[in-house]
XYZ file of C-alpha atoms in Angstrom:
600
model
C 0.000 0.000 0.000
C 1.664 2.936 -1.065
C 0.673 6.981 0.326
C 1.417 10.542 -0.764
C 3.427 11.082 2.156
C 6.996 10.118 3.657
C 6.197 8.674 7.058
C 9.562 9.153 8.730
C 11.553 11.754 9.969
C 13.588 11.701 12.476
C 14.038 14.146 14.809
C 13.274 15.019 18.713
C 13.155 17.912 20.643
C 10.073 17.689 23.418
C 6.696 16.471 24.677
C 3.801 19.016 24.892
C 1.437 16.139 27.467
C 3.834 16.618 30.179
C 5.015 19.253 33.540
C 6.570 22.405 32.374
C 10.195 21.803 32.476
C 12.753 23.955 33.824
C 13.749 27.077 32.078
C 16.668 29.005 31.822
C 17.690 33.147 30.784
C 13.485 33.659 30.646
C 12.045 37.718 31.352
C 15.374 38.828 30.834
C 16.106 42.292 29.752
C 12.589 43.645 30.288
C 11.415 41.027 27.626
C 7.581 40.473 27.564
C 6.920 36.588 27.530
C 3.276 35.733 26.498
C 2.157 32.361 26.990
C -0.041 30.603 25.157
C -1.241 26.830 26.158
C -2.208 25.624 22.687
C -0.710 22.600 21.053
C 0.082 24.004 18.188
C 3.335 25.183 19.169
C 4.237 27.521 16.797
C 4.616 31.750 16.894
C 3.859 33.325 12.874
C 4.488 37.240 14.482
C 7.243 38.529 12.501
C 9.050 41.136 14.610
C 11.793 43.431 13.829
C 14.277 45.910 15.286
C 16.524 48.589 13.873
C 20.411 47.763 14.707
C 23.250 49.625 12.982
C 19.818 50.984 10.348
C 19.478 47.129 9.594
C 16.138 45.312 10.276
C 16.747 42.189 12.765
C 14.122 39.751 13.396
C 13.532 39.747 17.220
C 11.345 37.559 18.224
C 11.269 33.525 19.106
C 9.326 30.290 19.433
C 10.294 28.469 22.617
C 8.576 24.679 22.226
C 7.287 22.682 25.234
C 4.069 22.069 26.016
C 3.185 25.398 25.711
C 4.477 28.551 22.947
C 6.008 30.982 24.524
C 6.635 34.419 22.782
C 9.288 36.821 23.392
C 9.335 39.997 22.133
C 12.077 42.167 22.534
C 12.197 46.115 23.590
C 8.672 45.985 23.223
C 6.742 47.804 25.538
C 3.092 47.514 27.047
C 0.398 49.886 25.099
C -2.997 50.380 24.238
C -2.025 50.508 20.710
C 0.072 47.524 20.511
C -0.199 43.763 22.061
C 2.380 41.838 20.937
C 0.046 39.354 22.072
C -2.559 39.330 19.805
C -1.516 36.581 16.836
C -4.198 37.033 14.187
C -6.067 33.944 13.936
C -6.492 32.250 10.505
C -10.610 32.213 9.375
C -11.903 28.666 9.935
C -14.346 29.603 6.946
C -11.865 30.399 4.167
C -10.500 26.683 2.970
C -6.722 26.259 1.774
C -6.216 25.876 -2.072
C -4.871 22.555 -2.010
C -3.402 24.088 -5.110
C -0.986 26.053 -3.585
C -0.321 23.715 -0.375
C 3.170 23.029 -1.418
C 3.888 26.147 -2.503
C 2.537 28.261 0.648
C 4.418 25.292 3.155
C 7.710 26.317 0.910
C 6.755 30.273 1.232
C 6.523 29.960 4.719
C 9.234 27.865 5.243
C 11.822 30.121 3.978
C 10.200 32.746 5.707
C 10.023 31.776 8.929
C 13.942 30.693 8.885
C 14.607 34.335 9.984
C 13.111 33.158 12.997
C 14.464 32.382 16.314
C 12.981 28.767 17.533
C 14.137 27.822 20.879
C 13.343 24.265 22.143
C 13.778 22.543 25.678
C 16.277 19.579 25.667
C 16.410 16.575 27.913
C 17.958 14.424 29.519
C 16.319 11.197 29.590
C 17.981 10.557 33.173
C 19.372 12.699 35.946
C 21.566 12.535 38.913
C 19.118 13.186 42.028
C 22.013 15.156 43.534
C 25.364 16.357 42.881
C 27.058 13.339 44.452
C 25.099 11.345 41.866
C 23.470 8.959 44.577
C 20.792 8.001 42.779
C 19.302 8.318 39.590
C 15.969 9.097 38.238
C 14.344 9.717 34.598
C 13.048 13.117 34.017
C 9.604 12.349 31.927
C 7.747 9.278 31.796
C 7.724 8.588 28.590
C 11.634 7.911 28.315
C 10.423 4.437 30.058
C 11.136 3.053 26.823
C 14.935 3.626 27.476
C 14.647 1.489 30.799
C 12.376 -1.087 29.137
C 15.481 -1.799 26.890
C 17.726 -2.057 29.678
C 19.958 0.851 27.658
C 22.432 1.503 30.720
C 21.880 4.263 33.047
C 25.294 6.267 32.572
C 23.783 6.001 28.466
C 20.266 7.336 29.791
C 22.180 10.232 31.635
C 24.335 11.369 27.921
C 20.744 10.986 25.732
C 19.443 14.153 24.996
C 16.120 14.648 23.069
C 13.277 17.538 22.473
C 9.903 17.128 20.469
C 9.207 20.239 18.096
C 6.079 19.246 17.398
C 3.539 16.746 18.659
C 0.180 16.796 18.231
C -2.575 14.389 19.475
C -1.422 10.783 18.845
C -5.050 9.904 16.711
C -3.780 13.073 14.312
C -0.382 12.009 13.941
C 0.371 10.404 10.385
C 4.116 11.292 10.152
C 7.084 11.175 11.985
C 10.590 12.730 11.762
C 13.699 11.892 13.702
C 16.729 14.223 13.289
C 19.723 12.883 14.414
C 23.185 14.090 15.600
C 26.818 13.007 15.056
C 28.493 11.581 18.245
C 29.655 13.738 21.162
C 32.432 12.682 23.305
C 33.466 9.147 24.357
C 32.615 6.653 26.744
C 30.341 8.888 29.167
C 31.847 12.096 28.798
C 29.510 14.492 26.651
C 31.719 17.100 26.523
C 30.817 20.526 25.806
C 28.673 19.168 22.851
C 29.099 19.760 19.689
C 27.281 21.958 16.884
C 25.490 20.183 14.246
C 23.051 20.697 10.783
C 21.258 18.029 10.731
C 20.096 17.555 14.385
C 19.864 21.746 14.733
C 22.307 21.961 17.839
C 25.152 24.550 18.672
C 28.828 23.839 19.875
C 28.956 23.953 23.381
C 25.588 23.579 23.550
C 26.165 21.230 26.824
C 28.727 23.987 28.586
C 27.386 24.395 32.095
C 24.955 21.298 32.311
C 25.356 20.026 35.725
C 24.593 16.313 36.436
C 21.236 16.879 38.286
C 19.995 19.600 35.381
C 16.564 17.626 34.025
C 16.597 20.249 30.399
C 17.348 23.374 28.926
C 15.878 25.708 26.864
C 18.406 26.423 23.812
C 18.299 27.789 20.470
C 17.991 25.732 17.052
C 20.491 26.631 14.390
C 19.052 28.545 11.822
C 18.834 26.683 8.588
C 19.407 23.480 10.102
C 17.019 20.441 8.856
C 15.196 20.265 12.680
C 14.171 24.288 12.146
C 13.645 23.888 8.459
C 11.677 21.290 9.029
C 9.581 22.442 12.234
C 8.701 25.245 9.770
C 7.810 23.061 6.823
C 5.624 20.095 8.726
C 3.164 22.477 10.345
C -0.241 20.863 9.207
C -0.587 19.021 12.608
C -0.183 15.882 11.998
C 3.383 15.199 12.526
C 5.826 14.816 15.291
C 9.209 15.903 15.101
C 12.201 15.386 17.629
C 15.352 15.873 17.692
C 18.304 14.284 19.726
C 21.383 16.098 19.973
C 23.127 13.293 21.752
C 22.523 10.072 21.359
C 24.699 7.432 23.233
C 25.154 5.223 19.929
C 28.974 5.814 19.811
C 31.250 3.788 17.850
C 32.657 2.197 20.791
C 29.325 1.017 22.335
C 28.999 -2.460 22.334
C 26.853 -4.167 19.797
C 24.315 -5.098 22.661
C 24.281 -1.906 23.943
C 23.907 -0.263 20.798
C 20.503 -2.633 19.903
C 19.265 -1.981 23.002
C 19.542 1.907 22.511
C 18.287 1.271 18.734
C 15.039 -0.374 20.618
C 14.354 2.313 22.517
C 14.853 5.405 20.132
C 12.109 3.250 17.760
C 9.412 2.190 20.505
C 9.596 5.736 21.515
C 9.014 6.553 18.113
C 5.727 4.635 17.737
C 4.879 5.494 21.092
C 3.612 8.933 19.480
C 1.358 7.373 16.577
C -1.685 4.881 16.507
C 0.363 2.480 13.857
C -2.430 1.789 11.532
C -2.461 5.679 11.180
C 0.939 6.003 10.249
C 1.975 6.438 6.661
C 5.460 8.377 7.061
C 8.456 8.045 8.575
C 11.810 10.316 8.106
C 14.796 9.637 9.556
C 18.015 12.232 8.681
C 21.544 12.288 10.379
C 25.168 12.791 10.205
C 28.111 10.670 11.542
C 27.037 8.006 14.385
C 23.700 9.607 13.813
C 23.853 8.862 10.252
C 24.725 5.478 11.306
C 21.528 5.008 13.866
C 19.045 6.808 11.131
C 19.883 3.998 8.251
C 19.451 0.957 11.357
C 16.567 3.168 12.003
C 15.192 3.292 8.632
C 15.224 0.133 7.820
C 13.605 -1.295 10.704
C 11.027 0.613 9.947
C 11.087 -0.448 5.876
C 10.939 -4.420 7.215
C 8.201 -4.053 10.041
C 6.175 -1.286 8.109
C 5.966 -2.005 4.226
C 4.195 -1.571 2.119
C 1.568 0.464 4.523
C 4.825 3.042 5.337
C 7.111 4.887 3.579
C 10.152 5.552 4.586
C 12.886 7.963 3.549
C 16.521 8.340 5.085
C 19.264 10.968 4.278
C 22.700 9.938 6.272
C 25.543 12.370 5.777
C 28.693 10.054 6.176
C 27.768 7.663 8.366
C 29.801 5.703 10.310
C 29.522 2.054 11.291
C 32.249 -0.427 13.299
C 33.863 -2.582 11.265
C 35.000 -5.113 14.069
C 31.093 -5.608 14.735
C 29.824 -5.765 10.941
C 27.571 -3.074 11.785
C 24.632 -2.841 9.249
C 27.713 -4.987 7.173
C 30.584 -2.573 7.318
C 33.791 -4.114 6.077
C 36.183 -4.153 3.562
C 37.215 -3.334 0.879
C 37.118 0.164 1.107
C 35.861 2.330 -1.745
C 37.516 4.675 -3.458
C 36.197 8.856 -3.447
C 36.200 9.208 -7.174
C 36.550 13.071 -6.249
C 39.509 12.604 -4.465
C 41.766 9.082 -4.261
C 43.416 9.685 -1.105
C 39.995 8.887 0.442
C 38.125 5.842 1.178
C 34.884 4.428 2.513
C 34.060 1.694 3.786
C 31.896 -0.873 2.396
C 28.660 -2.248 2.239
C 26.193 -4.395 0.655
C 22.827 -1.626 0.768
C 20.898 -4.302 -1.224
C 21.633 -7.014 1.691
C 20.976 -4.367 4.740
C 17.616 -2.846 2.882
C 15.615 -6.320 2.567
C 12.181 -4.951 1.290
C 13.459 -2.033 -1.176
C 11.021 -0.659 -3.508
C 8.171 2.083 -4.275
C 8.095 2.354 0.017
C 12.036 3.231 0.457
C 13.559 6.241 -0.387
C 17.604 6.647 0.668
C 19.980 9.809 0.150
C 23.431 8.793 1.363
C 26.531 11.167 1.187
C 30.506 9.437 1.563
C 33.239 11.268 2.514
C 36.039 8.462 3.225
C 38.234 10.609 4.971
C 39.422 9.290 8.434
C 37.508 10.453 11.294
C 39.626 8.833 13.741
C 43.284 7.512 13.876
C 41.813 3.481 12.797
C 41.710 3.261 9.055
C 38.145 1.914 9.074
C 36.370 4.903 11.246
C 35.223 6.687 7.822
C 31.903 7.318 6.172
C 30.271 3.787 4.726
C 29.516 3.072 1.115
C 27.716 0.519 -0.974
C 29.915 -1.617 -2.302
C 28.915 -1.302 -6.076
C 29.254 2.844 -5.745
C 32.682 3.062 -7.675
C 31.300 6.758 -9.537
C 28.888 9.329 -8.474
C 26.522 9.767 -8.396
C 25.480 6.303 -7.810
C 21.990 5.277 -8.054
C 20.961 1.727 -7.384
C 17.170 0.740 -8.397
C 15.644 3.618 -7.839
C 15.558 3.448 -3.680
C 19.388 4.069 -3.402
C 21.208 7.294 -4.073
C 24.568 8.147 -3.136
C 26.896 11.345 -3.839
C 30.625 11.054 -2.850
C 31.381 14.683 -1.133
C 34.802 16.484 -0.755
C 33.986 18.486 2.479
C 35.178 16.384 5.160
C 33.774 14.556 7.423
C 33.064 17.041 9.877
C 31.547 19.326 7.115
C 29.473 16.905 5.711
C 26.290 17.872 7.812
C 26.514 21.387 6.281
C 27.161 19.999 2.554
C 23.919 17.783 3.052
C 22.072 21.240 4.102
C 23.509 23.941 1.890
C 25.123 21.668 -1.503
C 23.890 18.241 -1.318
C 19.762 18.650 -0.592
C 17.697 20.714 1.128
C 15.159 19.037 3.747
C 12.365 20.783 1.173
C 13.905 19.226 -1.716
C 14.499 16.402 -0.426
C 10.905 15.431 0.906
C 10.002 16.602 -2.325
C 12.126 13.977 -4.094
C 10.958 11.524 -1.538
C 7.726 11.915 -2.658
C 7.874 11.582 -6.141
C 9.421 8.351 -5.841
C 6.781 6.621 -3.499
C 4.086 8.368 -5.779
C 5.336 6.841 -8.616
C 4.461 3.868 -10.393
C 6.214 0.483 -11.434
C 3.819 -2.490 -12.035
C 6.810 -4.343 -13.319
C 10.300 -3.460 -12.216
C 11.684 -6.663 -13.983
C 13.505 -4.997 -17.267
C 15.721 -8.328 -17.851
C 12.488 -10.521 -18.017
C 10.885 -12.928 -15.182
C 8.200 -11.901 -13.157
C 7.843 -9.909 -9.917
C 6.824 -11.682 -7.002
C 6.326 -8.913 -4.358
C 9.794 -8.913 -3.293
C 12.076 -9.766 -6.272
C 12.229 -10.915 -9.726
C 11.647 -14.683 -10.594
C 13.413 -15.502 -13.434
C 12.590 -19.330 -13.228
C 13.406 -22.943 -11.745
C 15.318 -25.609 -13.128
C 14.286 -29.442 -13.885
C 13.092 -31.475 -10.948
C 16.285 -33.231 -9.548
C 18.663 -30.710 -10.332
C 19.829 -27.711 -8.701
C 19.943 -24.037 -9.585
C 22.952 -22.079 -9.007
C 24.650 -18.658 -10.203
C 28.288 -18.647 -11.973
C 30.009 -16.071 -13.955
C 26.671 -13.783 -13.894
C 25.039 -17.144 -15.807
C 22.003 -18.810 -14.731
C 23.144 -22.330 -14.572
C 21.560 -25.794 -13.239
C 23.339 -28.980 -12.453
C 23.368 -31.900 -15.386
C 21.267 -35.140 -14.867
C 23.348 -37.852 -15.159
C 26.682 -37.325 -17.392
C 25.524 -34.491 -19.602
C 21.625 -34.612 -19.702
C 20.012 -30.536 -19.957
C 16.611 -31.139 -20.881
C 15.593 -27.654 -19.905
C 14.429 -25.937 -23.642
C 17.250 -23.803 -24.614
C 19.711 -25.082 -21.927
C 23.505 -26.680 -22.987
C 25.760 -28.485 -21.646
C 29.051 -26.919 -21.490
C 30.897 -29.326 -20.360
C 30.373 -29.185 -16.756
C 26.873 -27.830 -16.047
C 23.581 -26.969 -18.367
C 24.391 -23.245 -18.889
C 20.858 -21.274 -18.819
C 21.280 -17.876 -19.599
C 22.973 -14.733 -19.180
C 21.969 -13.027 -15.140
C 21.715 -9.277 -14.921
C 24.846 -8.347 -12.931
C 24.137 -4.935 -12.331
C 20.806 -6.450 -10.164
C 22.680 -9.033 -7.925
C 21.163 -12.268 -9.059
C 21.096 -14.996 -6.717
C 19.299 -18.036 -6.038
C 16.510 -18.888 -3.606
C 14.372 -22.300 -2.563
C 16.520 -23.276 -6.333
C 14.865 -20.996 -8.184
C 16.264 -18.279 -10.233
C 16.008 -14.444 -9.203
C 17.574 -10.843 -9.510
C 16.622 -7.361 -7.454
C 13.795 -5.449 -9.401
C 14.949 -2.062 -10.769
C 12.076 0.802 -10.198
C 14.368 3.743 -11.559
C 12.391 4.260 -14.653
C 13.387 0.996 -16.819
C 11.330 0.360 -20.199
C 8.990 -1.902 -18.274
C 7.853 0.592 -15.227
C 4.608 1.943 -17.413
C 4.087 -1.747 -18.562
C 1.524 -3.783 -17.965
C 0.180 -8.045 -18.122
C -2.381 -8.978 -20.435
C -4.530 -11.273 -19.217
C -3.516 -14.736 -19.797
C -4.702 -16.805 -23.466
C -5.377 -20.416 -23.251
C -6.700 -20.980 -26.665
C -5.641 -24.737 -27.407
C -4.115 -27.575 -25.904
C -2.068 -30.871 -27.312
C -4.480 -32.774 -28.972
C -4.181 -32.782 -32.709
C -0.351 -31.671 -33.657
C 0.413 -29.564 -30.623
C -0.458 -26.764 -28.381
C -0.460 -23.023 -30.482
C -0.132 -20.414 -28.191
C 0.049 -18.061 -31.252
C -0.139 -14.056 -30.198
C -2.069 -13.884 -33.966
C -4.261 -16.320 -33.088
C -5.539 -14.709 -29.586
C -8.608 -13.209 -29.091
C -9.181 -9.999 -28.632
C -5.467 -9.153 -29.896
C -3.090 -8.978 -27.122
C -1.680 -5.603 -26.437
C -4.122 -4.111 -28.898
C -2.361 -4.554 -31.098
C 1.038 -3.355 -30.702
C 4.230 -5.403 -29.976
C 4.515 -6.879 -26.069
C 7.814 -5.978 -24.382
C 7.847 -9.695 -22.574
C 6.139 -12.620 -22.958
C 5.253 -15.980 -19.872
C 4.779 -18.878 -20.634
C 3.673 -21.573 -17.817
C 1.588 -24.715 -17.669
C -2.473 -24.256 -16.826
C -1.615 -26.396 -13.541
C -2.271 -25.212 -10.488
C 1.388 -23.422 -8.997
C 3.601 -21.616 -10.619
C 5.515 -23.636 -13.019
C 7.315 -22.145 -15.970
C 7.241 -23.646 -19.414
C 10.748 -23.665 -19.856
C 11.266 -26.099 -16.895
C 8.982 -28.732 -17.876
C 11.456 -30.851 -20.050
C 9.557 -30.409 -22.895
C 10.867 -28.967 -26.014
C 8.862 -25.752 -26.438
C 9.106 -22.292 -28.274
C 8.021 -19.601 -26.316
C 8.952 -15.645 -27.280
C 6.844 -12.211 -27.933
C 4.740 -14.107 -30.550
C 3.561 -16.244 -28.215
C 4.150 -20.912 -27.782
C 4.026 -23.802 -29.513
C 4.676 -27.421 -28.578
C 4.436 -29.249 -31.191
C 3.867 -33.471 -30.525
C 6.507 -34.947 -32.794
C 9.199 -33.144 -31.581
C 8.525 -34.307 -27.992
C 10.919 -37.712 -27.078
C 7.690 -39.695 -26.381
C 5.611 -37.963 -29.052
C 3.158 -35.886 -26.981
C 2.834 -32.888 -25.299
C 1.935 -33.465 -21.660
C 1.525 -30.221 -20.275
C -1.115 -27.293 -21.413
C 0.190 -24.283 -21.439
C -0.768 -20.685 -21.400
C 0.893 -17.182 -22.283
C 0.170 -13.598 -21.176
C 2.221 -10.470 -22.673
C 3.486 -7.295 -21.417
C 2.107 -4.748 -23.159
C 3.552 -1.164 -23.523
């Protein structure tokens, strides 16, 4: 089931059900604060001051529970209540003509905005000597329910942006920052695009500190994208530290993975949900792919799901998500490398419901050789696109830049939804362009004699011989060691499965996407000389007409059983089968067949 919408993105900032929090530098400098207790969370006043004869934008959002407005050097009046939002009229519909358009209007307007956000903890030292420990909302239960260790708990930092009720949600979006610090040692935190957070954004925390209100970076996807999902019915956190380090054990690591995604669809009735986004850069990267496609495997076809890492980074020594060697060469510069990966093996359900952005540096991040930015292992050039789910662009910033290339060079979150979209919204009833059929999953090519098995050599479809020499599959050889099939599609991994024949589908706009099956013609059957399967002799004309693309051919039988692995000696192309009796070893036919054609 496919839907017009992504369904996630990840990001977290904070919960609007729960306690104010605490809150730092507020009613400062004669500032008037109005508070507002709507869910809505948002402020659309758009305040300026003269400085130096330029006009600066002066006011903020702050987001928790409820919006609070600051307005700066503004003074009480008759005449003026900075107060007073004008409401939008209930009675005037939006053109869902210019929905886009207005979302993209107001997104770039708003980014002259301040949004402030409260960040926390998900556990806290109940004093300063740390004796005792306690979580600071309720709902970060889901950190203790997968036993992710406390002195973890204490260096995860999330706020929601937005959250509104959990029967309106449809979307969600997870924005994800790079790793900060080792072992349990935050350190003064460190600024990031993706996620929205400063450097030493963490100066000044103290152990027992439950949140802080702080700023998010202008331009960054978690205020671009605050701006942009405003509709309410998304939720959209961010988590400027995450605990998923590179040096984290692999138990620890799944356990923290568990949490971050039943906390996730903790804020959504599931059979609502039709989105998901997940973006992030570094170790952040790495958690939005594992993410992602947990999501893609327990969600789809009913969600899609898009992902944009910016040189993620995986441990080798654990195979995380498959991370190993050999390392890939930066076509853009050959004194980097990635490391590698099979995205094909990782992604198990891609398709019309998966949508990935992935951007490689390859530069070291660290003094091991394999602590660099992962690649798929086919992406020798760039871009590299792989069926139609998989995009990858080798970058020359550097690692630590590569947050800012994915905001400013690589994609904008705007553009990038956008993109997003027109991939799930488009439509491939057959994404097999080197013939077979798709099965739901992949692309059956076809099964070999009974008694023999199937197996793929030399990107050939082979099977193994009965007795000496003996291929009675029609059109098979011998060739001098196995009954050599046909030629596999390398650039779609074939591979075998249950011995029968397959290769990945390819969505990306192949000759066969706009195709479609004709019904299927059983018109005769092997009494008399033979069974004609004869595309002139069909009625009404297959394809109207015109000339198919692809042609099946299988037995009436009940199963799916291909007429090329019957033993008989058949002809079966775009003009349709024959089986004629006398050239059959015992003189007959056995089998009825049928055809169907795939019609342009």
């Amino acid at each position: 089931m496919r839907f017009s919408r992504l369904a996630l993105l990840v990001l977290a900032l904070s919960d609007v059900a729960h306690p104010q929090p605490l809150r730092i530098n507020e009613d400062q400098n004669n500032q008037k604060s109005c508070n507002y207790n709507d869910t809505a969370a948002e402020s659309v006043r758009d305040e300026v001051q003269i400085v130096n004869g330029t006009a600066v934008p002066v006011n903020t959002t702050t987001i928790e529970g409820s919006v609070e407005r600051n307005f700066e050097g503004e003074k009480n009046s008759e005449e003026s209540d900075p107060c007073d939002i004008p409401q939008r009229n209930p009675d005037v519909p939006d053109d869902p003509n210019d929905f886009q358009e207005n979302r993209l209007t107001r997104e770039r307007k708003l980014q002259t905005q301040v949004l402030n956000a409260v960040i926390w903890k998900v556990r806290r030292c109940n004093n300063w000597l740390c004796f005792g420990s306690s979580l600071t909302k309720s709902e970060f239960q889901h950190w203790e329910d997968a036993n992710v260790s406390n002195g973890n708990q204490k260096d995860t930092y999330i706020g929601t942006l937005r959250e509104p009720a959990k029967s309106q949600t449809r979307r969600l979006v997870l924005l994800l920052a790079g790793q900060n610090g080792f072992g349990n040692i935050v350190g003064g935190g460190i600024g990031d695009m993706i996620s929205g957070s400063f450097n030493d954004w963490h100066q000044g925390w103290s152990s027992t500190t439950a949140s802080e209100t702080h700023p998010i970076r202008l331009n960054s996807w978690a205020n671009r994208y605050f701006h942009f999902f405003d509709q309410g019915d998304t939720f959209i956190a961010t988590s400027w530290a995450t605990s998923f380090n590179w040096g984290t054990s692999a138990g620890e690591k799944q356990d923290i993975e568990d949490a971050f995604y039943n906390w996730l669809l903790s804020k959504v009735n599931t059979p609502n949900l039709e989105e998901v986004i997940i973006a992030g850069h570094s170790r952040g990267g790495c958690l939005a792919l594992r993410l992602a496609e947990r999501f893609n495997r327990n969600f789809a076809p009913q969600v899609d799901v898009a992902v944009m890492s910016a040189d993620p980074v995986f441990k080798v020594g654990q195979s995380e998500f498959g991370a190993g060697f050999p390392q890939i060469t930066n076509p853009l510069n050959n004194a980097w490398e990635g490391m590698s990966t099979d995205m094909r093996a990782e992604f198990q359900k891609e398709g019309r419901e998966l949508y990935v952005e992935n951007y490689v540096v390859g530069d070291n991040t660290f003094v091991l050789n394999s602590v660099k930015g992962l690649s798929d292992k086919r992406a020798v050039g760039t871009p590299f696109n792989m069926g139609g789910w998989y995009h990858q662009d080798w970058i020359t910033w550097g690692h630590t830049a590569a947050d800012d290339w994915a905001v400013s060079v690589g994609t904008s979150p705007s553009v990038f939804y956008s993109d997003a979209l027109d991939w799930f919204n488009g439509s491939c009833p057959n994404p097999c362009p080197h013939g077979g059929m798709y099965d739901g999953a992949h692309c059956y090519v076809g099964s070999p004699p009974a008694g023999t098995t199937a197996f793929v050599w030399g990107g050939n479809y082979y099977y193994t011989p009965i007795g000496a020499n003996g291929c009675p599959m029609t059109g098979s050889w011998y060739d001098g060691a196995n009954c050599y099939v046909s030629d596999a599609p390398d650039d779609e991994d074939p591979f075998v499965w249950s011995n029968n024949w397959y290769y990945h589908p390819n969505w990306d706009d192949n000759a066969m996407c706009d195709a479609q099956w004709s019904a299927w013609y059983d018109r005769d059957n092997s009494s008399g000389n033979g069974d004609y399967e004869l595309r002139p002799l069909h009625i009404p004309s297959p394809c109207g007409g015109q000339t198919p693309l692809d042609v099946q051919c299988h037995t009436t039988e009940n199963g799916f059983i291909d007429a090329w692995s019957t033993g008989e000696v058949i002809t079966c192309n775009i003009n349709g089968l024959y089986c004629v009796n006398a050239q059959q070893p015992d003189g007959y036919c056995n089998k009825d067949y049928k055809v169907r054609y795939l019609c342009p």
